Short mmCIF file of C-alpha atoms (C1' of nucleotides) in Angstrom, two decimals:
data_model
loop_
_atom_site.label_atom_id
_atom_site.label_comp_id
_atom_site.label_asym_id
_atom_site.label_seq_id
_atom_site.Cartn_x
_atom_site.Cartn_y
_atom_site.Cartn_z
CA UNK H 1 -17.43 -38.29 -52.75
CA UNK H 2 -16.87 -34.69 -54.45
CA UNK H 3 -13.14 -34.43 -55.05
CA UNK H 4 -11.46 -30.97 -53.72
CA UNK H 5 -11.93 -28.61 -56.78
CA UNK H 6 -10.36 -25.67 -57.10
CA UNK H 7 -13.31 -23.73 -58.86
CA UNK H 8 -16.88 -23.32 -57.86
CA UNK H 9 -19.01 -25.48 -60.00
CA UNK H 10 -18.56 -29.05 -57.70
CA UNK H 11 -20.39 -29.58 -53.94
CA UNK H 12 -24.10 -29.49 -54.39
CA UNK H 13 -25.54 -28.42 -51.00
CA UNK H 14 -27.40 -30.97 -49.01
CA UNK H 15 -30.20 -28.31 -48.77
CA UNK H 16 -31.09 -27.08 -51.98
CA UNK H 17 -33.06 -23.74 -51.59
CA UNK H 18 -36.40 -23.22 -53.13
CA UNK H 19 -39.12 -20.49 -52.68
CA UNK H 20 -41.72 -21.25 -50.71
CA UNK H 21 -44.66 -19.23 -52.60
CA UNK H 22 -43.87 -20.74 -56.26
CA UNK H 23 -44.34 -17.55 -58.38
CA UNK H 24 -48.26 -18.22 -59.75
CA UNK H 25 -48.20 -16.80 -63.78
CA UNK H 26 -50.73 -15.13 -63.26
CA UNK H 27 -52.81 -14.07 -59.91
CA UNK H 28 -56.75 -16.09 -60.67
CA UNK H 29 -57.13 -16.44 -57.20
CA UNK H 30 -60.00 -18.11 -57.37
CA UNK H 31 -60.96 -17.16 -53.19
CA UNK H 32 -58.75 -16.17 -50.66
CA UNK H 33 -60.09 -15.97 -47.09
CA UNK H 34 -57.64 -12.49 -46.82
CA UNK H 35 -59.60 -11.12 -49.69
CA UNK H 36 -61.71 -8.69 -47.62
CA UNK H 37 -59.08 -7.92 -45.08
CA UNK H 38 -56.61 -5.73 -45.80
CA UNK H 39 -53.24 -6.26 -44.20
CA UNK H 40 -52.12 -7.62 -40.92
CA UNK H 41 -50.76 -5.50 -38.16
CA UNK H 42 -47.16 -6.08 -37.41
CA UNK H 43 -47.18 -2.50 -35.81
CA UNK H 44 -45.92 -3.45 -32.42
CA UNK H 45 -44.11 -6.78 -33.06
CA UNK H 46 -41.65 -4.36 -35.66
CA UNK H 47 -41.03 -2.10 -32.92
CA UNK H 48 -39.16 -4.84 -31.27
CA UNK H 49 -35.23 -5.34 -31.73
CA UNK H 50 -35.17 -9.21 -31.37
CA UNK H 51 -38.08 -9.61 -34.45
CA UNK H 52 -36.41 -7.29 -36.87
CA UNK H 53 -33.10 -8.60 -36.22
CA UNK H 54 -34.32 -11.90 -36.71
CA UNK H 55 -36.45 -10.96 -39.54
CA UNK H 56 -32.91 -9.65 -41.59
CA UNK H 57 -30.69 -12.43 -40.33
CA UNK H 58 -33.53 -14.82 -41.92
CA UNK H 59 -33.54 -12.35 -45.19
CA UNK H 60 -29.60 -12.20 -45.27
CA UNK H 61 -29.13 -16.19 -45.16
CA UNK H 62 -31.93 -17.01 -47.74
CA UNK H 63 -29.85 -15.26 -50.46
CA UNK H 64 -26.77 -16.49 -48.74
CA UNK H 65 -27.86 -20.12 -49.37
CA UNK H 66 -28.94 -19.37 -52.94
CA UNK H 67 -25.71 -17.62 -53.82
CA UNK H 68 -23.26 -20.01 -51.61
CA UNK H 69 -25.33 -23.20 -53.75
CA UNK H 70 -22.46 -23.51 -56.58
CA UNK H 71 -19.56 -23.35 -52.93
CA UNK H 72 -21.64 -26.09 -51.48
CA UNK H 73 -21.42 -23.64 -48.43
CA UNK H 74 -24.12 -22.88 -45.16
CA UNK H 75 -23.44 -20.15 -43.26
CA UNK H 76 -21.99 -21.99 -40.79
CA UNK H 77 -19.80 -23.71 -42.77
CA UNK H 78 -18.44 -20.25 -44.28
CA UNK H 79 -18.19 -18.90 -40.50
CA UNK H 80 -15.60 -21.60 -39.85
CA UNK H 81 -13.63 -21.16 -42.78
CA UNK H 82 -13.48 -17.62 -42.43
CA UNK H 83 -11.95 -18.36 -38.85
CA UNK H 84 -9.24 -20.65 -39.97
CA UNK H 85 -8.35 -18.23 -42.83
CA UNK H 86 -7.86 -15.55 -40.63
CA UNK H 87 -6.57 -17.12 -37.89
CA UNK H 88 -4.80 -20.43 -39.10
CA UNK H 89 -3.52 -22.98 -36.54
CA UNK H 90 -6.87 -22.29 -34.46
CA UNK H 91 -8.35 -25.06 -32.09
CA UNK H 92 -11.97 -26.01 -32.40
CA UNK H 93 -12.22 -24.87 -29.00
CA UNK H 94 -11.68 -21.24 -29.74
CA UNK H 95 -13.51 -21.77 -32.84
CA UNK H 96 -16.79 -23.09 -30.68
CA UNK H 97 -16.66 -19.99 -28.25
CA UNK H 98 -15.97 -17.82 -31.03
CA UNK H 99 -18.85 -19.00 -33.29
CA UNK H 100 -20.93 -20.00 -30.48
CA UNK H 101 -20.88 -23.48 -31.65
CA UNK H 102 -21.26 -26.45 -28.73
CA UNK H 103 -18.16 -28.77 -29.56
CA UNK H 104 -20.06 -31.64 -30.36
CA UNK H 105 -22.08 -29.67 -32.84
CA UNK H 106 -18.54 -28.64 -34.62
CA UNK H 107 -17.00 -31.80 -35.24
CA UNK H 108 -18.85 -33.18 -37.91
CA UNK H 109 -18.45 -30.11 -39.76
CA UNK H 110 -14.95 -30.03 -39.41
CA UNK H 111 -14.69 -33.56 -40.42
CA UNK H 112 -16.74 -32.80 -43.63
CA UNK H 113 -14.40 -29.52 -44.50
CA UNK H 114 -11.60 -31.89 -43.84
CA UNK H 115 -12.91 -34.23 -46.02
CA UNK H 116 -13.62 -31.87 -48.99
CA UNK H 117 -9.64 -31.13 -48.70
CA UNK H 118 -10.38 -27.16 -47.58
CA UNK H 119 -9.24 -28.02 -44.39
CA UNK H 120 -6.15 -29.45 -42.86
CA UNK H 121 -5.15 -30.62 -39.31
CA UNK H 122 -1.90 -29.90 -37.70
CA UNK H 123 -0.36 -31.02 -33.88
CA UNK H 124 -0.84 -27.89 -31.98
CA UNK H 125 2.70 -26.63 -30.72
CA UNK H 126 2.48 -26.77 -26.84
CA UNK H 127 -0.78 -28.76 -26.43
CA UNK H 128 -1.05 -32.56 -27.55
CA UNK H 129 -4.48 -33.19 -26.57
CA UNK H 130 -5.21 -30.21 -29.14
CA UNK H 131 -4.81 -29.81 -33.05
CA UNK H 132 -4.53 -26.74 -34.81
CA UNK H 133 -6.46 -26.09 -37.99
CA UNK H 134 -5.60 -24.27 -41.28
CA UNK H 135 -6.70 -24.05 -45.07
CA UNK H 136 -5.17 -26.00 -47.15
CA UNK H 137 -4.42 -24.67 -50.78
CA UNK H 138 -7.55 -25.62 -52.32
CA UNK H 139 -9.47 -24.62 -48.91
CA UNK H 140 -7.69 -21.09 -49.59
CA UNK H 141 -9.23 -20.76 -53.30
CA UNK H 142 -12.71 -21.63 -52.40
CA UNK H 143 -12.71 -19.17 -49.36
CA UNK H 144 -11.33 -16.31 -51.40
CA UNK H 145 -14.51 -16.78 -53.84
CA UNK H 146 -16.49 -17.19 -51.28
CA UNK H 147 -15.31 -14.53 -49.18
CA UNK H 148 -15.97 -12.19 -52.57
CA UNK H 149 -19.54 -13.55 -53.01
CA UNK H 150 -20.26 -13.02 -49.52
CA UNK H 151 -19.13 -9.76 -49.56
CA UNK H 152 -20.96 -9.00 -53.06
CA UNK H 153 -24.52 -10.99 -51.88
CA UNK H 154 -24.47 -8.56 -48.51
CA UNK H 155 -24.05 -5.83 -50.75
CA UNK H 156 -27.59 -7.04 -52.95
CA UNK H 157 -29.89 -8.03 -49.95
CA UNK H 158 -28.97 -3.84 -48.59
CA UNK H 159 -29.62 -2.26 -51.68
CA UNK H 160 -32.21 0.01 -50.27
CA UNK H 161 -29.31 1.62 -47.69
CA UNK H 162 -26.54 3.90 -48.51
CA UNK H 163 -22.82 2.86 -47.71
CA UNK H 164 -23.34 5.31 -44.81
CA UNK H 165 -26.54 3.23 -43.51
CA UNK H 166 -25.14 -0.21 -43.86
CA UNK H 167 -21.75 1.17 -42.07
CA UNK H 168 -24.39 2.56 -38.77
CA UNK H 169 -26.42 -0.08 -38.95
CA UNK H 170 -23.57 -2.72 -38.34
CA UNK H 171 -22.15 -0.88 -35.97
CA UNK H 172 -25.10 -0.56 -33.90
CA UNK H 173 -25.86 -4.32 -33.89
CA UNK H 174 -22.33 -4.71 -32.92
CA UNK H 175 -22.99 -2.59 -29.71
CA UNK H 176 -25.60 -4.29 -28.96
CA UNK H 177 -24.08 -7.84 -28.93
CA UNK H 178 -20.91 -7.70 -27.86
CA UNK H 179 -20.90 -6.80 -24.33
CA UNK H 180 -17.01 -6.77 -23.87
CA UNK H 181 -16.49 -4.36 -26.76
CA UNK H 182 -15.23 -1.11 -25.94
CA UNK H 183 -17.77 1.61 -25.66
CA UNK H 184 -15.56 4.48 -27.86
CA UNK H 185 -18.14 6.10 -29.45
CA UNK H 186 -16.52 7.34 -32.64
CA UNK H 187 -17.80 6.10 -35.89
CA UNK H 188 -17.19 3.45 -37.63
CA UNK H 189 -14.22 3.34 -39.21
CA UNK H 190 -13.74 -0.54 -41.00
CA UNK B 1 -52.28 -29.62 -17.45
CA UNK B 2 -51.92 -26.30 -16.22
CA UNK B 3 -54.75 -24.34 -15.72
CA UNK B 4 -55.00 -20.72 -17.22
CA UNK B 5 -54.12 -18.36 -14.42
CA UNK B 6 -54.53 -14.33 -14.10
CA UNK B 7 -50.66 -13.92 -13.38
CA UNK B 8 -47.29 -14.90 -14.15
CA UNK B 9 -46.43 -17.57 -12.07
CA UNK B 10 -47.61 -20.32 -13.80
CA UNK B 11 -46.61 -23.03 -16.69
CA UNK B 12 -42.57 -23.33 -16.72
CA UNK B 13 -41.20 -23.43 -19.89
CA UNK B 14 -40.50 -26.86 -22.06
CA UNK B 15 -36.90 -25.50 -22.51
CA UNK B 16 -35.26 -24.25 -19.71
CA UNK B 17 -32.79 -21.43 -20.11
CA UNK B 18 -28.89 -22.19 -18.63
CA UNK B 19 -25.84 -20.58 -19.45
CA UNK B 20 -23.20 -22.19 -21.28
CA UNK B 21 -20.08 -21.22 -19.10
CA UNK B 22 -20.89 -21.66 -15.60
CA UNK B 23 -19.21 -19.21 -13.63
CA UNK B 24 -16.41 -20.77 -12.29
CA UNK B 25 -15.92 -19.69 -8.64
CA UNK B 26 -12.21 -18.95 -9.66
CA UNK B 27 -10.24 -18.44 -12.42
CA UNK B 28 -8.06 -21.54 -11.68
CA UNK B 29 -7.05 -22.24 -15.32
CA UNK B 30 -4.86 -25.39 -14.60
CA UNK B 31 -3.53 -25.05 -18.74
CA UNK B 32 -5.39 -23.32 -21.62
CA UNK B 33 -4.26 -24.29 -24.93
CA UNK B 34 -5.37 -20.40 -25.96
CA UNK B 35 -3.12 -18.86 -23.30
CA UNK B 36 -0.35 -17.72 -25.72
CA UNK B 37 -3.17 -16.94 -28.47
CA UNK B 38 -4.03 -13.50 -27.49
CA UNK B 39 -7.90 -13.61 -29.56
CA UNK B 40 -9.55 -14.59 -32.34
CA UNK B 41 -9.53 -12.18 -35.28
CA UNK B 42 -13.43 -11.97 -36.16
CA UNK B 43 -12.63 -8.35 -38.06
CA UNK B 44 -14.17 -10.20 -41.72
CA UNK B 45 -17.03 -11.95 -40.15
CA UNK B 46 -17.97 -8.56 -38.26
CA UNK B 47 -18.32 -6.56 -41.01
CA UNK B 48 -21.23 -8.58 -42.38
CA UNK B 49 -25.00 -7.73 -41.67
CA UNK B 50 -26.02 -11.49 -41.56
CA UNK B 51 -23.70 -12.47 -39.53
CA UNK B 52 -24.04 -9.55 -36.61
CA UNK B 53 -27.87 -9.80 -37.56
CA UNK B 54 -28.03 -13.26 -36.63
CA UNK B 55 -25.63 -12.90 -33.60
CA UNK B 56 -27.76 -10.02 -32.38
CA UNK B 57 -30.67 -11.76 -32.49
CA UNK B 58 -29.61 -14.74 -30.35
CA UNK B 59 -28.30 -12.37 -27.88
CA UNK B 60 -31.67 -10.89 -27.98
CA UNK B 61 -33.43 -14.22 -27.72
CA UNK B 62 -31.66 -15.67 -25.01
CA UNK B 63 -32.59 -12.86 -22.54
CA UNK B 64 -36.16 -13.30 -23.99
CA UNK B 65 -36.36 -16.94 -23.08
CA UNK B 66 -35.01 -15.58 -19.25
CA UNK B 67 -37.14 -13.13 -18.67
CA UNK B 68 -40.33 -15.12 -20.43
CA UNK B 69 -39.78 -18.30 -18.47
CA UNK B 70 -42.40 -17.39 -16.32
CA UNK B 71 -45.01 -16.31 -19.16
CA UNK B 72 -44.23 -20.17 -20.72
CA UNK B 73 -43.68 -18.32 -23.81
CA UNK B 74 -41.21 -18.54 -26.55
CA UNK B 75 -40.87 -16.05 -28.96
CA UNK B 76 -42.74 -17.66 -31.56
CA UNK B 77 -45.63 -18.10 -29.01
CA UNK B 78 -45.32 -14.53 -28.47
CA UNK B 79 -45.51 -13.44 -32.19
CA UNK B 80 -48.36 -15.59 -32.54
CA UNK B 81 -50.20 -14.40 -29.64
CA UNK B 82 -48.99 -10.73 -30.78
CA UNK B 83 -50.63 -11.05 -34.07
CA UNK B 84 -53.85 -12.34 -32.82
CA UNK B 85 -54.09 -9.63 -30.27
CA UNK B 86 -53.47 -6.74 -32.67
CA UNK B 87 -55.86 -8.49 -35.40
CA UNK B 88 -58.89 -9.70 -33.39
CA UNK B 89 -60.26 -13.44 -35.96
CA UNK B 90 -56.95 -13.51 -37.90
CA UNK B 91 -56.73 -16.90 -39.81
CA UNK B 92 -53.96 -19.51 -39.62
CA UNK B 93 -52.98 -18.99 -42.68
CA UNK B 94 -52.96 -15.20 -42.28
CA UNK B 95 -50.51 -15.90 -39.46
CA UNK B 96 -48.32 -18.14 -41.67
CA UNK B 97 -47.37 -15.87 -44.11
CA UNK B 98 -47.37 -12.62 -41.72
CA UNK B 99 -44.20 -14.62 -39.71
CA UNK B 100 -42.92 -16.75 -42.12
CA UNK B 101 -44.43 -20.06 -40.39
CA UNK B 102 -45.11 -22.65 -42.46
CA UNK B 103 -49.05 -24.43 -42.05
CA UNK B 104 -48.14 -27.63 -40.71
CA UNK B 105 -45.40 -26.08 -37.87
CA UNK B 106 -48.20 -23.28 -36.60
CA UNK B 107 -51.28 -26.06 -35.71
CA UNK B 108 -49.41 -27.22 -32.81
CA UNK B 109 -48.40 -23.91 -31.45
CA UNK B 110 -51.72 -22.99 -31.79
CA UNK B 111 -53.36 -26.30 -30.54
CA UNK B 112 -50.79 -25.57 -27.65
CA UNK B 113 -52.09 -22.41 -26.66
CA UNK B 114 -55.47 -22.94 -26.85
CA UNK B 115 -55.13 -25.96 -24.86
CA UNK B 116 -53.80 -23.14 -22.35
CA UNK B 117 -56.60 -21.36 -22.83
CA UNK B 118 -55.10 -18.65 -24.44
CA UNK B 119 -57.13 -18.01 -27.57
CA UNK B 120 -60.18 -18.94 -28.99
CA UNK B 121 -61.24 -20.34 -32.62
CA UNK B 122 -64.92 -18.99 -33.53
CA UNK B 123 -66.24 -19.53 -37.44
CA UNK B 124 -64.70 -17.47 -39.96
CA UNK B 125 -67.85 -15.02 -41.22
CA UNK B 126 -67.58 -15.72 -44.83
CA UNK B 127 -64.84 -18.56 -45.49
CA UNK B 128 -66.46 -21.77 -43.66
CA UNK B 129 -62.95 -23.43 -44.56
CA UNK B 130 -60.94 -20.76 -42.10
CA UNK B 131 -61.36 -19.95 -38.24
CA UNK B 132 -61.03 -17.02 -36.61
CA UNK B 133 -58.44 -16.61 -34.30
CA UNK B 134 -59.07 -14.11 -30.89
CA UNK B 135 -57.30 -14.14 -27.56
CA UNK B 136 -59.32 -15.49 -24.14
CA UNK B 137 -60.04 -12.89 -21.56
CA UNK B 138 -56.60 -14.67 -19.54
CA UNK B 139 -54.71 -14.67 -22.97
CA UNK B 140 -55.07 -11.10 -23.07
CA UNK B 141 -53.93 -10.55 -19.96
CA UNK B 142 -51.24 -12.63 -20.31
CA UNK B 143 -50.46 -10.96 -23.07
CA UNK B 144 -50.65 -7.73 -21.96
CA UNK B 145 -48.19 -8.94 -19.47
CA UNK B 146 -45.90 -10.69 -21.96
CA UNK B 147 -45.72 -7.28 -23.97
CA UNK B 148 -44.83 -5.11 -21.15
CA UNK B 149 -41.75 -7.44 -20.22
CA UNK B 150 -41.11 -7.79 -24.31
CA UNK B 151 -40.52 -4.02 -24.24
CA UNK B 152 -38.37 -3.94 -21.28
CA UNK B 153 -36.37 -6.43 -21.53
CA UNK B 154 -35.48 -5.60 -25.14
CA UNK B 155 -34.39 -1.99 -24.02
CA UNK B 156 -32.00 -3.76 -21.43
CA UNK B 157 -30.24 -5.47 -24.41
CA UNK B 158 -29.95 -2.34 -25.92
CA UNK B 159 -28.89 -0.51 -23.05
CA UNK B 160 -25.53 0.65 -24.64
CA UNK B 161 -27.55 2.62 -27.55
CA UNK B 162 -29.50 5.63 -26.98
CA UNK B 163 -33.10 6.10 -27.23
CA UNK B 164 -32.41 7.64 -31.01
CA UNK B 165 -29.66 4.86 -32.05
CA UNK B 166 -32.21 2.04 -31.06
CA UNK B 167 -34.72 3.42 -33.03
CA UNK B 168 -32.28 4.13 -36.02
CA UNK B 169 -30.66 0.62 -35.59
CA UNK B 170 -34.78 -0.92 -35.90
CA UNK B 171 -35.36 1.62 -38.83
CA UNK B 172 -32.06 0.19 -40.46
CA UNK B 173 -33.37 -3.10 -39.86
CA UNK B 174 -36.79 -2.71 -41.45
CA UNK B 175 -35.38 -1.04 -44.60
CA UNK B 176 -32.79 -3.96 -45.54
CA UNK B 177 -36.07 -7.16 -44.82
CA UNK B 178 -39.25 -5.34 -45.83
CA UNK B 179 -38.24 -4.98 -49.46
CA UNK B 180 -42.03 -4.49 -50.23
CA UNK B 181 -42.19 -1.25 -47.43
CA UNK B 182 -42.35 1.77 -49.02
CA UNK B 183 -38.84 3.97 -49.45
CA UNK B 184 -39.73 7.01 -47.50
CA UNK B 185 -36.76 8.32 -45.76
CA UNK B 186 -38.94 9.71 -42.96
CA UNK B 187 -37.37 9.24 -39.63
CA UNK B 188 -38.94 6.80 -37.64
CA UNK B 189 -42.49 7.73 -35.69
CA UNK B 190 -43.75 5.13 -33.58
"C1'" DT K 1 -58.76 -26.14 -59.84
"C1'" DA K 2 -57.20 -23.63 -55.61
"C1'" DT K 3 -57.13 -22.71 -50.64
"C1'" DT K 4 -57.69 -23.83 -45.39
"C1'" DG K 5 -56.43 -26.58 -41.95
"C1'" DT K 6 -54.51 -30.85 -40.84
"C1'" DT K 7 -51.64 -35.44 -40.17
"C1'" DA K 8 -47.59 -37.83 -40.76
"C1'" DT K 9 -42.98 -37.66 -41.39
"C1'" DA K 10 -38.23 -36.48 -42.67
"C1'" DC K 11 -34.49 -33.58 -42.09
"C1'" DT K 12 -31.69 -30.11 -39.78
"C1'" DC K 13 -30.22 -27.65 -35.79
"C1'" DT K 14 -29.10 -27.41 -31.02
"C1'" DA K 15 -28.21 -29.40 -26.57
"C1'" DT K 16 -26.64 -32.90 -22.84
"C1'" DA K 17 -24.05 -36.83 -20.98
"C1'" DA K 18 -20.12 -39.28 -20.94
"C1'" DC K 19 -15.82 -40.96 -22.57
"C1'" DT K 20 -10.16 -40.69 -23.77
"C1'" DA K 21 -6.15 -38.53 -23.74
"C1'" DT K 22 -3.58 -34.88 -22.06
"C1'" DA K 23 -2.58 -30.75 -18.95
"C1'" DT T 1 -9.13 -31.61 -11.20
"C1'" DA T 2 -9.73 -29.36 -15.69
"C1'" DT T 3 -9.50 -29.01 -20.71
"C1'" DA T 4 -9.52 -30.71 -25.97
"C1'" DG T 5 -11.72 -33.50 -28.86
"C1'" DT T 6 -15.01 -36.97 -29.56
"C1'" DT T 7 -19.31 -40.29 -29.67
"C1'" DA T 8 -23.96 -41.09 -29.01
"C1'" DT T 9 -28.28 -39.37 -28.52
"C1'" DA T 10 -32.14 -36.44 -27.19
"C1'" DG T 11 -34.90 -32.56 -28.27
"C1'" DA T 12 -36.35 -28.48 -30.82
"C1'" DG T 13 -36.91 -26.31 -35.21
"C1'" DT T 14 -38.00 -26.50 -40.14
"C1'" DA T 15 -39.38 -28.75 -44.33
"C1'" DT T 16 -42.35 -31.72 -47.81
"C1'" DA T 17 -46.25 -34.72 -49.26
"C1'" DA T 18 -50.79 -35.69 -49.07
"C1'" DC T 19 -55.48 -35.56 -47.43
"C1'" DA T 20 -60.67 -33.82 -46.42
"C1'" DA T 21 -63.59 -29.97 -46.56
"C1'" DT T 22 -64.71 -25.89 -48.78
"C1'" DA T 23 -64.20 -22.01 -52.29
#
DNA sequence: TATTGTTATACTCTATAACTATA
DNA sequence: TATAGTTATAGAGTATAACAATA
């Protein structure tokens, strides 16, 4: 049982990542089926929202799971946190239909940050039946480094876009999901 | 075992969509615990691309697995079937590594479809190892169906951008996961 | 020796039903 | 009656190891 450390070298994930083409030394190849043909056409498939978006989610959270390895951190996991920091004294419940997390599906992760020490529960104020949630000290550390390699990793994976891009492209995906969000259409400003 | 049909009104889906909330009839709310809580501050989370990819992406999905019931196609059937249609004796493993499948997950989604009667395996010309992979006379027009509600569905999730921010927002998209695409800044053309 | 397609299997993720304590 | 948190469990998705046939 990892003890609650306040720097970032404990908490080996569960799921360690590893490339799935090992990097060959040096390309023998001694027959390959695709030899003769040349590429495969993605043409219409990359015209479509849902695949790209997936596509980049699936590119963003490889490197996220290599980078988050030494904060023994999924995405998830860092999702939840990131809640309770910024919101401390949260119930799981808002946390579920915030994170779009079924509340069965959250309480085992809870129980595990809880058990790490990151997180702590509290009696909510007005409601007995609920608890609020918060960071505790050591909880606060690790999120703070992991907030900054989050922020730093996101920063890697869109190296080919400008500030400007990455600033439009998040806002458009934001339109696009969240149907109660106003409709101003100034630019992005955060 | 259904039969391949000509139209769309066949083969329900394995997994059938349902919303999370049902709509209650009236907003009753006999006690809340978030009533005081006025919202969740998300402002961190929201200004990462993995996490609004990923978000955007299940938003995208779940109308796709609507609108698709009555195809019987998920969207992994529909890459599949996508990639065969636009590369006429593809291989298996030319599909794996075009969509990120790994071998052993792809032979039962192919198995599946060809048990539909969707596509057809015919000897690969040169590699006696490999099969060709080509859609049936009914996949194709299933297909062809399938595409056409693909298309429109995906412009009803992104019916709050513009023709131009869609395509900018899939442009943006491409740039940050196809790392081996070439840099051109062109704007978009197909 | 390497690749194609495959089986078997383990692990993770997501979803449903049902329970208790409280509102 | 409805909600917060929970348990148990089912089902879908994703991963590894190992094999026969072929290159």
């Amino acid at each position: 049982m990892p003890a609650p450390s306040s720097n970032s070298t404990a908490n080996a994930l569960r799921r360690v990542y590893r490339p799935r083409k090992p990097p060959s030394t040096m390309p023998v190849s001694p027959s390959n089926a695709a030899d003769s043909a040349p590429e495969i056409d993605t043409s219409y498939l990359e015209t479509l929202l849902g695949y790209n978006a997936r596509r980049t989610a699936l590119a963003v959270i490889a490197v996220f799971l290599r980078r988050m390895e030494p904060h023994g951190m999924r995405p998830v996991d860092f999702s939840v946190l990131s809640v309770v920091a910024h919101n401390p004294g949260v119930t799981s419940r808002q946390i579920c239909s915030t994170l779009d997390i079924l509340p069965p599906n959250l309480v085992g992760m809870v129980k595990s940050l809880q058990k790490r020490g990151l997180i702590l529960r509290k009696p909510h104020p007005t409601d007995r039946r609920a608890q609020g949630l918060h960071l505790s000290a050591a909880g606060q550390r690790l999120y703070r480094e992991a907030q900054a390699t989050a922020t730093s990793l996101e920063l890697d994976v869109a190296d080919r876009l400008s500030a400007e891009e990455l600033q439009t492209l998040i806002g458009l995906l934001r339109k696009v999901y969240r149907r109660d969000a106003p409709v101003a259409s100034e630019p992005q400003s955060g």
